[in-house]
C-alpha positions as protocol buffer text, in pm:
chain_id: "A"
residue {
  index: 1
  type: MET
  ca { x: 26 y: 24 z: -16 }
}
residue {
  index: 2
  type: ILE
  ca { x: 103 y: 363 z: -74 }
}
residue {
  index: 3
  type: LEU
  ca { x: 72 y: 617 z: 206 }
}
residue {
  index: 4
  type: ASP
  ca { x: 70 y: 990 z: 163 }
}
residue {
  index: 5
  type: ALA
  ca { x: 427 y: 1048 z: 334 }
}
residue {
  index: 6
  type: ALA
  ca { x: 310 y: 1442 z: 342 }
}
residue {
  index: 7
  type: LEU
  ca { x: -11 y: 1412 z: 547 }
}
residue {
  index: 8
  type: ILE
  ca { x: 173 y: 1178 z: 803 }
}
residue {
  index: 9
  type: ARG
  ca { x: 438 y: 1404 z: 843 }
}
residue {
  index: 10
  type: ARG
  ca { x: 150 y: 1673 z: 895 }
}
residue {
  index: 11
  type: ARG
  ca { x: -63 y: 1500 z: 1111 }
}
residue {
  index: 12
  type: ARG
  ca { x: 184 y: 1380 z: 1349 }
}
residue {
  index: 13
  type: ALA
  ca { x: 301 y: 1746 z: 1381 }
}
residue {
  index: 14
  type: GLU
  ca { x: -14 y: 1871 z: 1442 }
}
residue {
  index: 15
  type: ARG
  ca { x: -73 y: 1624 z: 1703 }
}
residue {
  index: 16
  type: GLY
  ca { x: 268 y: 1740 z: 1854 }
}
residue {
  index: 17
  type: LEU
  ca { x: 399 y: 1345 z: 1835 }
}
residue {
  index: 18
  type: SER
  ca { x: 752 y: 1295 z: 1808 }
}
residue {
  index: 19
  type: ALA
  ca { x: 869 y: 1032 z: 1554 }
}
residue {
  index: 20
  type: ARG
  ca { x: 988 y: 818 z: 1877 }
}
residue {
  index: 21
  type: GLU
  ca { x: 629 y: 847 z: 2040 }
}
residue {
  index: 22
  type: VAL
  ca { x: 464 y: 729 z: 1711 }
}
residue {
  index: 23
  type: ALA
  ca { x: 720 y: 464 z: 1694 }
}
residue {
  index: 24
  type: LYS
  ca { x: 652 y: 351 z: 2035 }
}
residue {
  index: 25
  type: HIS
  ca { x: 258 y: 342 z: 1974 }
}
residue {
  index: 26
  type: LEU
  ca { x: 330 y: 145 z: 1639 }
}
residue {
  index: 27
  type: GLY
  ca { x: 605 y: -109 z: 1806 }
}
residue {
  index: 28
  type: VAL
  ca { x: 845 y: -14 z: 1567 }
}
residue {
  index: 29
  type: SER
  ca { x: 1200 y: 200 z: 1622 }
}
residue {
  index: 30
  type: GLY
  ca { x: 1232 y: 584 z: 1538 }
}
residue {
  index: 31
  type: PRO
  ca { x: 1408 y: 503 z: 1217 }
}
residue {
  index: 32
  type: VAL
  ca { x: 1129 y: 299 z: 1025 }
}
residue {
  index: 33
  type: VAL
  ca { x: 857 y: 592 z: 1128 }
}
residue {
  index: 34
  type: SER
  ca { x: 1118 y: 805 z: 952 }
}
residue {
  index: 35
  type: ALA
  ca { x: 1144 y: 603 z: 677 }
}
residue {
  index: 36
  type: ILE
  ca { x: 736 y: 613 z: 650 }
}
residue {
  index: 37
  type: GLU
  ca { x: 757 y: 984 z: 698 }
}
residue {
  index: 38
  type: ALA
  ca { x: 1020 y: 1006 z: 374 }
}
residue {
  index: 39
  type: GLY
  ca { x: 764 y: 750 z: 165 }
}
residue {
  index: 40
  type: THR
  ca { x: 1049 y: 493 z: 114 }
}
residue {
  index: 41
  type: ASN
  ca { x: 920 y: 173 z: 301 }
}
residue {
  index: 42
  type: HIS
  ca { x: 545 y: 136 z: 258 }
}
residue {
  index: 43
  type: ASN
  ca { x: 558 y: -191 z: 113 }
}
residue {
  index: 44
  type: ASP
  ca { x: 667 y: -307 z: 423 }
}
residue {
  index: 45
  type: VAL
  ca { x: 393 y: -142 z: 652 }
}
residue {
  index: 46
  type: SER
  ca { x: 159 y: -406 z: 764 }
}
residue {
  index: 47
  type: LEU
  ca { x: -218 y: -368 z: 830 }
}
residue {
  index: 48
  type: ALA
  ca { x: -176 y: -397 z: 1209 }
}
residue {
  index: 49
  type: HIS
  ca { x: 93 y: -87 z: 1149 }
}
residue {
  index: 50
  type: TRP
  ca { x: -123 y: 84 z: 944 }
}
residue {
  index: 51
  type: LEU
  ca { x: -432 y: 49 z: 1190 }
}
residue {
  index: 52
  type: ARG
  ca { x: -239 y: 189 z: 1480 }
}
residue {
  index: 53
  type: LEU
  ca { x: -80 y: 450 z: 1298 }
}
residue {
  index: 54
  type: ALA
  ca { x: -415 y: 606 z: 1162 }
}
residue {
  index: 55
  type: ALA
  ca { x: -500 y: 550 z: 1550 }
}
residue {
  index: 56
  type: ALA
  ca { x: -181 y: 758 z: 1703 }
}
residue {
  index: 57
  type: LEU
  ca { x: -244 y: 1058 z: 1396 }
}
residue {
  index: 58
  type: GLU
  ca { x: -642 y: 1051 z: 1492 }
}
residue {
  index: 59
  type: VAL
  ca { x: -750 y: 938 z: 1121 }
}
residue {
  index: 60
  type: GLU
  ca { x: -918 y: 694 z: 949 }
}
residue {
  index: 61
  type: PRO
  ca { x: -727 y: 472 z: 787 }
}
residue {
  index: 62
  type: VAL
  ca { x: -819 y: 531 z: 423 }
}
residue {
  index: 63
  type: THR
  ca { x: -707 y: 906 z: 475 }
}
residue {
  index: 64
  type: LEU
  ca { x: -342 y: 790 z: 511 }
}
residue {
  index: 65
  type: LEU
  ca { x: -370 y: 637 z: 161 }
}
residue {
  index: 66
  type: ALA
  ca { x: -196 y: 848 z: -84 }
}
residue {
  index: 67
  type: PRO
  ca { x: -448 y: 980 z: -390 }
}
residue {
  index: 68
  type: SER
  ca { x: -282 y: 763 z: -662 }
}
residue {
  index: 69
  type: HIS
  ca { x: -314 y: 469 z: -486 }
}
residue {
  index: 70
  type: PRO
  ca { x: -574 y: 262 z: -647 }
}
residue {
  index: 71
  type: GLY
  ca { x: -773 y: 161 z: -302 }
}
residue {
  index: 72
  type: HIS
  ca { x: -809 y: 533 z: -208 }
}
residue {
  index: 73
  type: GLN
  ca { x: -1131 y: 645 z: -166 }
}
residue {
  index: 74
  type: PRO
  ca { x: -1303 y: 902 z: 38 }
}
residue {
  index: 75
  type: PRO
  ca { x: -1504 y: 712 z: 337 }
}
residue {
  index: 76
  type: THR
  ca { x: -1891 y: 707 z: 246 }
}
residue {
  index: 77
  type: ALA
  ca { x: -2037 y: 649 z: 589 }
}
residue {
  index: 78
  type: ALA
  ca { x: -2339 y: 855 z: 517 }
}
residue {
  index: 79
  type: PRO
  ca { x: -2522 y: 588 z: 269 }
}
residue {
  index: 80
  type: ALA
  ca { x: -2447 y: 319 z: 511 }
}
residue {
  index: 81
  type: ALA
  ca { x: -2558 y: 460 z: 809 }
}
residue {
  index: 82
  type: ALA
  ca { x: -2932 y: 520 z: 626 }
}
residue {
  index: 83
  type: GLU
  ca { x: -2905 y: 153 z: 542 }
}
residue {
  index: 84
  type: ASP
  ca { x: -2824 y: 67 z: 907 }
}
residue {
  index: 85
  type: ASP
  ca { x: -3084 y: 316 z: 1051 }
}
residue {
  index: 86
  type: ALA
  ca { x: -3361 y: 127 z: 810 }
}
residue {
  index: 87
  type: ALA
  ca { x: -3242 y: -214 z: 909 }
}
residue {
  index: 88
  type: VAL
  ca { x: -3267 y: -127 z: 1287 }
}
residue {
  index: 89
  type: ARG
  ca { x: -3643 y: 22 z: 1236 }
}
residue {
  index: 90
  type: ARG
  ca { x: -3741 y: -343 z: 1029 }
}
residue {
  index: 91
  type: LEU
  ca { x: -3587 y: -530 z: 1327 }
}
residue {
  index: 92
  type: ALA
  ca { x: -3718 y: -356 z: 1618 }
}
residue {
  index: 93
  type: PRO
  ca { x: -4013 y: -432 z: 1826 }
}
residue {
  index: 94
  type: ARG
  ca { x: -4332 y: -255 z: 1789 }
}
residue {
  index: 95
  type: GLY
  ca { x: -4547 y: -201 z: 2095 }
}
residue {
  index: 96
  type: ASN
  ca { x: -4557 y: -491 z: 2344 }
}
residue {
  index: 97
  type: GLU
  ca { x: -4396 y: -696 z: 2072 }
}
residue {
  index: 98
  type: ARG
  ca { x: -4101 y: -897 z: 2202 }
}
residue {
  index: 99
  type: PRO
  ca { x: -3798 y: -940 z: 2002 }
}
residue {
  index: 100
  type: ASP
  ca { x: -3754 y: -1310 z: 1915 }
}
residue {
  index: 101
  type: ALA
  ca { x: -3462 y: -1369 z: 2074 }
}
residue {
  index: 102
  type: SER
  ca { x: -3654 y: -1371 z: 2408 }
}
residue {
  index: 103
  type: ARG
  ca { x: -3932 y: -1543 z: 2288 }
}
residue {
  index: 104
  type: ARG
  ca { x: -3985 y: -1887 z: 2500 }
}
residue {
  index: 105
  type: PRO
  ca { x: -4027 y: -2217 z: 2280 }
}
residue {
  index: 106
  type: LEU
  ca { x: -4472 y: -2322 z: 2399 }
}
């Protein structure tokens, strides 16, 4: 995966974190974080490190992907949330009706 090195550097600075602090959060050495920020070892970034890096920088993981990366897509939470709300309404008990899970067999 190709990460947006400039965004990573900017977010780390905005959060006031040192490379060493980010490295500690990721469980790697400071030079590894420096290489990530330089864009030189993105092929070595595991999924776990990508997720931890996003958490440390307080961003959604997808935002760390470089815009030219084929998997880069802005999050689209609004339609999914609307679908989830509709599903909850369909499954929610109405009136005095109890949910199926709480019904006892006769």
